[in-house]
Amino acid sequence: MADPQDVIAALGAEGGEIDRLVADLDEEQWGLPTPAPGWTIAHQVAHLAATFKMAGTAAAAPDAFRAIVSRIGGDFDGAVQTALLPYLAEPPERLYALWQAERAAAEKALAEVPAGELVPWLVRPIPAPVLAAAGMMELFGHGQDIADALGVDRPRTDRLRPLVEFAVRVWDFGYQARKLATPEKEFRFEITAPSGALWAYGPVDATDRVSGPAEDFCLLVTRRRHPDDLAVTATGADAQAWLEIAQAYRGPAGAGRTPGQFAKR
């Protein structure tokens, strides 16, 4: 995986992009609908604030986090949806300030976790850099929804690498979400970075392979674009089927996006 400090730095930079997207929005713009059905820009930011609150608690106060998880049982997604409601009740300027505070606290807490120490999370404890990479996934996906609502493009850099590596690490989440058997063979992933570098994972001689630009790969695994509208390709029947179910998050897949909803990349 990428250097742990690079992951934390990437998390901060990606969060800064969200700040820049919403900092100057007026009240009407905060109410703009996003591609996620029923969700406005305010919903997206409230969700991120609630999620980062949970991550910050896990890193800074593990016992408190475990107590929270014990109360919510297995319905973490439902708990996060409930947790966003207090944020959503706030006016835009207050919601923005709360989001910034939760983001800063989570980044600080994750950066202070000693190397090699695990942080409690949903199913099992994980390293802080992996949790930070999961945060990158949240920022990328919900940030894309905000950008789509505003009709703007976001610059992409090689800080996508932790997200790409996280998606490869959890490549089986799509099967789990649909209660499908996970193929026993490993896939080969060959992802081209924005800089042109090649990020490769998995057996060199794998018969099932996935390749494409990093941005498109991240749009795929966050289900912010339909596979038909991306330049991600697959070789092998299992890898081709995986493109349709790929997701880098636990729980229900959600509606995703429809073919042609956005311009083909």
mmCIF file of C-alpha atoms in Angstrom:
data_model
loop_
_atom_site.group_PDB
_atom_site.id
_atom_site.type_symbol
_atom_site.label_atom_id
_atom_site.label_comp_id
_atom_site.label_asym_id
_atom_site.label_seq_id
_atom_site.Cartn_x
_atom_site.Cartn_y
_atom_site.Cartn_z
ATOM 1 C CA MET A 1 0.000 0.000 0.000
ATOM 2 C CA ALA A 2 1.077 3.624 -0.451
ATOM 3 C CA ASP A 3 3.122 5.153 2.364
ATOM 4 C CA PRO A 4 0.858 5.665 5.420
ATOM 5 C CA GLN A 5 1.611 9.358 5.680
ATOM 6 C CA ASP A 6 0.887 9.783 1.981
ATOM 7 C CA VAL A 7 -2.562 8.266 2.598
ATOM 8 C CA ILE A 8 -3.302 10.734 5.400
ATOM 9 C CA ALA A 9 -2.038 13.603 3.244
ATOM 10 C CA ALA A 10 -4.206 12.426 0.342
ATOM 11 C CA LEU A 11 -7.221 12.293 2.650
ATOM 12 C CA GLY A 12 -6.610 15.886 3.676
ATOM 13 C CA ALA A 13 -6.142 17.065 0.104
ATOM 14 C CA GLU A 14 -9.298 15.324 -1.101
ATOM 15 C CA GLY A 15 -11.237 16.822 1.793
ATOM 16 C CA GLY A 16 -9.915 20.218 0.791
ATOM 17 C CA GLU A 17 -11.424 19.698 -2.659
ATOM 18 C CA ILE A 18 -14.845 19.195 -1.052
ATOM 19 C CA ASP A 19 -14.336 22.422 0.884
ATOM 20 C CA ARG A 20 -13.596 24.309 -2.311
ATOM 21 C CA LEU A 21 -16.666 22.884 -3.995
ATOM 22 C CA VAL A 22 -19.103 24.045 -1.327
ATOM 23 C CA ALA A 23 -17.450 26.976 0.476
ATOM 24 C CA ASP A 24 -19.079 29.710 -1.602
ATOM 25 C CA LEU A 25 -22.456 28.128 -2.311
ATOM 26 C CA ASP A 26 -25.568 30.087 -1.427
ATOM 27 C CA GLU A 27 -28.512 28.569 0.428
ATOM 28 C CA GLU A 28 -30.332 27.694 -2.787
ATOM 29 C CA GLN A 29 -27.309 25.839 -4.148
ATOM 30 C CA TRP A 30 -26.994 23.782 -0.959
ATOM 31 C CA GLY A 31 -30.481 22.511 -1.818
ATOM 32 C CA LEU A 32 -29.587 21.439 -5.364
ATOM 33 C CA PRO A 33 -30.434 17.786 -6.130
ATOM 34 C CA THR A 34 -27.511 15.443 -6.763
ATOM 35 C CA PRO A 35 -27.513 12.236 -8.843
ATOM 36 C CA ALA A 36 -28.206 10.266 -5.631
ATOM 37 C CA PRO A 37 -32.038 10.073 -5.537
ATOM 38 C CA GLY A 38 -33.487 12.266 -2.806
ATOM 39 C CA TRP A 39 -30.128 13.711 -1.797
ATOM 40 C CA THR A 40 -29.173 17.370 -2.072
ATOM 41 C CA ILE A 41 -25.690 18.818 -1.737
ATOM 42 C CA ALA A 42 -26.506 19.388 1.945
ATOM 43 C CA HIS A 43 -27.284 15.661 2.332
ATOM 44 C CA GLN A 44 -23.919 14.779 0.814
ATOM 45 C CA VAL A 45 -21.969 17.035 3.167
ATOM 46 C CA ALA A 46 -24.009 15.927 6.192
ATOM 47 C CA HIS A 47 -23.265 12.293 5.329
ATOM 48 C CA LEU A 48 -19.549 13.018 5.070
ATOM 49 C CA ALA A 49 -19.568 14.883 8.378
ATOM 50 C CA ALA A 50 -21.311 11.970 10.114
ATOM 51 C CA THR A 51 -18.975 9.402 8.558
ATOM 52 C CA PHE A 52 -15.842 11.341 9.521
ATOM 53 C CA LYS A 53 -17.209 11.755 13.030
ATOM 54 C CA MET A 54 -17.382 7.956 13.281
ATOM 55 C CA ALA A 55 -13.853 7.530 11.879
ATOM 56 C CA GLY A 56 -12.439 10.151 14.210
ATOM 57 C CA THR A 57 -14.084 8.496 17.194
ATOM 58 C CA ALA A 58 -12.730 5.076 16.165
ATOM 59 C CA ALA A 59 -9.182 6.433 15.971
ATOM 60 C CA ALA A 60 -9.212 8.740 19.015
ATOM 61 C CA ALA A 61 -11.588 6.920 21.375
ATOM 62 C CA PRO A 62 -11.746 3.216 20.477
ATOM 63 C CA ASP A 63 -13.833 2.244 23.523
ATOM 64 C CA ALA A 64 -16.428 4.898 22.710
ATOM 65 C CA PHE A 65 -16.571 3.669 19.134
ATOM 66 C CA ARG A 66 -17.050 0.068 20.253
ATOM 67 C CA ALA A 67 -19.923 1.188 22.464
ATOM 68 C CA ILE A 68 -21.541 2.918 19.499
ATOM 69 C CA VAL A 69 -21.160 -0.171 17.304
ATOM 70 C CA SER A 70 -22.620 -2.403 20.013
ATOM 71 C CA ARG A 71 -25.738 -0.209 20.087
ATOM 72 C CA ILE A 72 -26.258 -0.100 16.321
ATOM 73 C CA GLY A 73 -25.631 -3.800 15.695
ATOM 74 C CA GLY A 74 -25.007 -4.661 12.053
ATOM 75 C CA ASP A 75 -26.954 -1.760 10.566
ATOM 76 C CA PHE A 76 -24.058 0.663 10.210
ATOM 77 C CA ASP A 77 -25.500 2.165 7.032
ATOM 78 C CA GLY A 78 -28.764 2.865 8.815
ATOM 79 C CA ALA A 79 -26.897 4.339 11.764
ATOM 80 C CA VAL A 80 -24.947 6.693 9.504
ATOM 81 C CA GLN A 81 -28.173 7.793 7.826
ATOM 82 C CA THR A 82 -29.621 8.574 11.241
ATOM 83 C CA ALA A 83 -26.415 10.306 12.335
ATOM 84 C CA LEU A 84 -26.523 12.734 9.406
ATOM 85 C CA LEU A 85 -29.912 14.126 10.463
ATOM 86 C CA PRO A 86 -28.588 16.521 13.161
ATOM 87 C CA TYR A 87 -26.094 17.904 10.651
ATOM 88 C CA LEU A 88 -28.789 18.247 8.018
ATOM 89 C CA ALA A 89 -30.936 20.254 10.438
ATOM 90 C CA GLU A 90 -28.296 22.975 10.562
ATOM 91 C CA PRO A 91 -28.229 25.984 8.218
ATOM 92 C CA PRO A 92 -25.618 25.757 5.430
ATOM 93 C CA GLU A 93 -22.962 27.918 7.088
ATOM 94 C CA ARG A 94 -23.160 25.876 10.284
ATOM 95 C CA LEU A 95 -23.187 22.564 8.390
ATOM 96 C CA TYR A 96 -20.081 23.660 6.516
ATOM 97 C CA ALA A 97 -18.319 24.554 9.771
ATOM 98 C CA LEU A 98 -19.284 21.227 11.368
ATOM 99 C CA TRP A 99 -18.047 19.299 8.327
ATOM 100 C CA GLN A 100 -14.704 21.081 8.494
ATOM 101 C CA ALA A 101 -14.408 20.348 12.211
ATOM 102 C CA GLU A 102 -15.241 16.638 11.853
ATOM 103 C CA ARG A 103 -12.820 16.292 8.928
ATOM 104 C CA ALA A 104 -9.979 17.989 10.807
ATOM 105 C CA ALA A 105 -10.560 15.902 13.928
ATOM 106 C CA ALA A 106 -10.636 12.627 11.971
ATOM 107 C CA GLU A 107 -7.483 13.451 10.009
ATOM 108 C CA LYS A 108 -5.634 14.368 13.214
ATOM 109 C CA ALA A 109 -6.792 11.244 15.041
ATOM 110 C CA LEU A 110 -5.866 8.923 12.179
ATOM 111 C CA ALA A 111 -2.438 10.525 11.797
ATOM 112 C CA GLU A 112 -1.726 10.004 15.503
ATOM 113 C CA VAL A 113 -2.462 6.270 15.554
ATOM 114 C CA PRO A 114 0.910 4.523 16.138
ATOM 115 C CA ALA A 115 2.250 2.585 13.166
ATOM 116 C CA GLY A 116 1.046 -1.002 13.218
ATOM 117 C CA GLU A 117 -1.777 -0.340 15.676
ATOM 118 C CA LEU A 118 -5.277 -1.351 14.565
ATOM 119 C CA VAL A 119 -8.355 0.836 14.762
ATOM 120 C CA PRO A 120 -11.773 -0.704 15.543
ATOM 121 C CA TRP A 121 -14.155 -0.570 12.608
ATOM 122 C CA LEU A 122 -17.330 -2.194 11.290
ATOM 123 C CA VAL A 123 -16.464 -5.861 10.884
ATOM 124 C CA ARG A 124 -12.963 -6.041 12.323
ATOM 125 C CA PRO A 125 -10.119 -3.727 13.366
ATOM 126 C CA ILE A 126 -8.065 -2.285 10.502
ATOM 127 C CA PRO A 127 -4.882 -0.180 10.184
ATOM 128 C CA ALA A 128 -5.405 3.576 10.310
ATOM 129 C CA PRO A 129 -4.081 4.063 6.737
ATOM 130 C CA VAL A 130 -6.692 1.596 5.451
ATOM 131 C CA LEU A 131 -9.440 3.494 7.278
ATOM 132 C CA ALA A 132 -8.065 6.703 5.769
ATOM 133 C CA ALA A 133 -8.221 5.098 2.325
ATOM 134 C CA ALA A 134 -11.852 4.177 3.010
ATOM 135 C CA GLY A 135 -12.376 7.848 3.818
ATOM 136 C CA MET A 136 -10.858 8.685 0.444
ATOM 137 C CA MET A 137 -13.499 6.472 -1.142
ATOM 138 C CA GLU A 138 -16.262 8.372 0.687
ATOM 139 C CA LEU A 139 -14.824 11.735 -0.341
ATOM 140 C CA PHE A 140 -14.393 10.693 -3.954
ATOM 141 C CA GLY A 141 -17.903 9.298 -4.350
ATOM 142 C CA HIS A 142 -19.848 11.979 -2.526
ATOM 143 C CA GLY A 143 -17.601 14.681 -3.918
ATOM 144 C CA GLN A 144 -18.450 13.446 -7.400
ATOM 145 C CA ASP A 145 -22.146 13.737 -6.616
ATOM 146 C CA ILE A 146 -21.604 17.343 -5.518
ATOM 147 C CA ALA A 147 -19.518 18.133 -8.598
ATOM 148 C CA ASP A 148 -22.166 16.595 -10.857
ATOM 149 C CA ALA A 149 -24.868 18.673 -9.195
ATOM 150 C CA LEU A 150 -22.819 21.817 -9.804
ATOM 151 C CA GLY A 151 -21.769 20.802 -13.321
ATOM 152 C CA VAL A 152 -18.038 21.129 -12.625
ATOM 153 C CA ASP A 153 -15.037 18.900 -13.308
ATOM 154 C CA ARG A 154 -12.535 18.086 -10.584
ATOM 155 C CA PRO A 155 -8.775 17.918 -11.133
ATOM 156 C CA ARG A 156 -7.315 14.427 -10.642
ATOM 157 C CA THR A 157 -3.858 13.639 -9.353
ATOM 158 C CA ASP A 158 -1.921 10.581 -8.257
ATOM 159 C CA ARG A 159 -3.393 10.937 -4.784
ATOM 160 C CA LEU A 160 -6.045 8.576 -6.156
ATOM 161 C CA ARG A 161 -3.583 5.752 -5.525
ATOM 162 C CA PRO A 162 -4.760 4.950 -1.948
ATOM 163 C CA LEU A 163 -8.331 4.720 -3.217
ATOM 164 C CA VAL A 164 -7.313 2.459 -6.111
ATOM 165 C CA GLU A 165 -5.408 0.212 -3.714
ATOM 166 C CA PHE A 166 -8.324 0.154 -1.279
ATOM 167 C CA ALA A 167 -10.708 -0.861 -4.071
ATOM 168 C CA VAL A 168 -8.366 -3.678 -5.102
ATOM 169 C CA ARG A 169 -8.117 -4.779 -1.458
ATOM 170 C CA VAL A 170 -11.928 -4.983 -1.147
ATOM 171 C CA TRP A 171 -12.616 -6.238 -4.668
ATOM 172 C CA ASP A 172 -14.985 -8.884 -3.253
ATOM 173 C CA PHE A 173 -17.414 -6.399 -1.641
ATOM 174 C CA GLY A 174 -19.637 -6.462 -4.721
ATOM 175 C CA TYR A 175 -20.110 -10.213 -4.370
ATOM 176 C CA GLN A 176 -20.769 -9.942 -0.646
ATOM 177 C CA ALA A 177 -23.377 -7.228 -1.133
ATOM 178 C CA ARG A 178 -25.300 -9.469 -3.526
ATOM 179 C CA LYS A 179 -24.664 -12.720 -1.639
ATOM 180 C CA LEU A 180 -22.777 -14.133 -4.616
ATOM 181 C CA ALA A 181 -19.898 -16.593 -4.504
ATOM 182 C CA THR A 182 -16.538 -14.865 -4.867
ATOM 183 C CA PRO A 183 -14.313 -16.376 -7.588
ATOM 184 C CA GLU A 184 -11.432 -18.305 -6.068
ATOM 185 C CA LYS A 185 -8.934 -16.999 -8.612
ATOM 186 C CA GLU A 186 -7.291 -13.620 -8.253
ATOM 187 C CA PHE A 187 -7.673 -10.860 -10.823
ATOM 188 C CA ARG A 188 -4.867 -8.784 -12.271
ATOM 189 C CA PHE A 189 -5.505 -5.020 -12.010
ATOM 190 C CA GLU A 190 -3.496 -2.654 -14.220
ATOM 191 C CA ILE A 191 -4.544 0.925 -13.542
ATOM 192 C CA THR A 192 -3.041 3.966 -15.240
ATOM 193 C CA ALA A 193 -2.399 6.904 -12.907
ATOM 194 C CA PRO A 194 -3.195 10.499 -13.899
ATOM 195 C CA SER A 195 0.581 10.991 -14.221
ATOM 196 C CA GLY A 196 0.804 8.079 -16.641
ATOM 197 C CA ALA A 197 2.405 5.689 -14.143
ATOM 198 C CA LEU A 198 1.148 2.104 -14.057
ATOM 199 C CA TRP A 199 -0.265 0.758 -10.785
ATOM 200 C CA ALA A 200 -0.409 -3.024 -11.032
ATOM 201 C CA TYR A 201 -1.768 -5.548 -8.534
ATOM 202 C CA GLY A 202 -2.401 -9.276 -8.578
ATOM 203 C CA PRO A 203 -0.741 -12.182 -10.393
ATOM 204 C CA VAL A 204 1.055 -11.247 -13.587
ATOM 205 C CA ASP A 205 -0.228 -14.419 -15.257
ATOM 206 C CA ALA A 206 -3.873 -14.041 -14.157
ATOM 207 C CA THR A 207 -6.358 -14.874 -16.908
ATOM 208 C CA ASP A 208 -8.926 -12.376 -15.588
ATOM 209 C CA ARG A 209 -7.715 -8.797 -15.867
ATOM 210 C CA VAL A 210 -9.094 -5.303 -15.297
ATOM 211 C CA SER A 211 -7.431 -2.217 -16.745
ATOM 212 C CA GLY A 212 -8.129 1.445 -17.333
ATOM 213 C CA PRO A 213 -7.508 5.010 -16.125
ATOM 214 C CA ALA A 214 -7.451 5.549 -12.357
ATOM 215 C CA GLU A 215 -10.232 8.138 -12.394
ATOM 216 C CA ASP A 216 -12.544 5.839 -14.344
ATOM 217 C CA PHE A 217 -11.686 2.922 -12.065
ATOM 218 C CA CYS A 218 -12.589 5.029 -9.021
ATOM 219 C CA LEU A 219 -15.837 6.153 -10.649
ATOM 220 C CA LEU A 220 -16.603 2.483 -11.283
ATOM 221 C CA VAL A 221 -15.971 1.208 -7.749
ATOM 222 C CA THR A 222 -17.885 4.090 -6.168
ATOM 223 C CA ARG A 223 -20.724 3.424 -8.646
ATOM 224 C CA ARG A 224 -20.796 7.048 -9.798
ATOM 225 C CA ARG A 225 -20.736 6.033 -13.463
ATOM 226 C CA HIS A 226 -22.102 3.043 -15.338
ATOM 227 C CA PRO A 227 -19.403 0.727 -16.734
ATOM 228 C CA ASP A 228 -20.621 1.441 -20.273
ATOM 229 C CA ASP A 229 -19.600 5.080 -19.857
ATOM 230 C CA LEU A 230 -16.065 4.378 -18.670
ATOM 231 C CA ALA A 231 -12.786 3.355 -20.267
ATOM 232 C CA VAL A 232 -12.323 0.455 -17.846
ATOM 233 C CA THR A 233 -12.016 -2.876 -19.659
ATOM 234 C CA ALA A 234 -11.887 -6.482 -18.552
ATOM 235 C CA THR A 235 -10.546 -9.740 -19.957
ATOM 236 C CA GLY A 236 -12.048 -13.019 -18.803
ATOM 237 C CA ALA A 237 -15.654 -13.877 -18.001
ATOM 238 C CA ASP A 238 -15.354 -13.328 -14.243
ATOM 239 C CA ALA A 239 -13.609 -9.979 -14.620
ATOM 240 C CA GLN A 240 -16.168 -8.829 -17.177
ATOM 241 C CA ALA A 241 -18.989 -9.757 -14.796
ATOM 242 C CA TRP A 242 -17.173 -7.969 -11.969
ATOM 243 C CA LEU A 243 -17.406 -4.641 -13.799
ATOM 244 C CA GLU A 244 -21.183 -4.762 -13.338
ATOM 245 C CA ILE A 245 -21.044 -5.342 -9.578
ATOM 246 C CA ALA A 246 -17.839 -3.603 -8.509
ATOM 247 C CA GLN A 247 -18.128 -1.538 -5.346
ATOM 248 C CA ALA A 248 -15.600 -0.395 -2.754
ATOM 249 C CA TYR A 249 -18.022 -0.119 0.151
ATOM 250 C CA ARG A 250 -19.950 -2.577 2.286
ATOM 251 C CA GLY A 251 -23.695 -2.898 2.310
ATOM 252 C CA PRO A 252 -26.331 -2.392 -0.373
ATOM 253 C CA ALA A 253 -25.003 -1.416 -3.773
ATOM 254 C CA GLY A 254 -27.577 1.301 -4.318
ATOM 255 C CA ALA A 255 -29.093 2.273 -7.633
ATOM 256 C CA GLY A 256 -25.810 3.275 -9.238
ATOM 257 C CA ARG A 257 -25.968 5.207 -12.493
ATOM 258 C CA THR A 258 -27.625 4.330 -15.786
ATOM 259 C CA PRO A 259 -25.879 3.900 -19.158
ATOM 260 C CA GLY A 260 -25.586 7.237 -20.925
ATOM 261 C CA GLN A 261 -26.536 9.247 -17.836
ATOM 262 C CA PHE A 262 -23.174 10.961 -18.173
ATOM 263 C CA ALA A 263 -20.964 11.449 -21.203
ATOM 264 C CA LYS A 264 -18.765 8.477 -22.052
ATOM 265 C CA ARG A 265 -15.201 8.982 -20.835
#
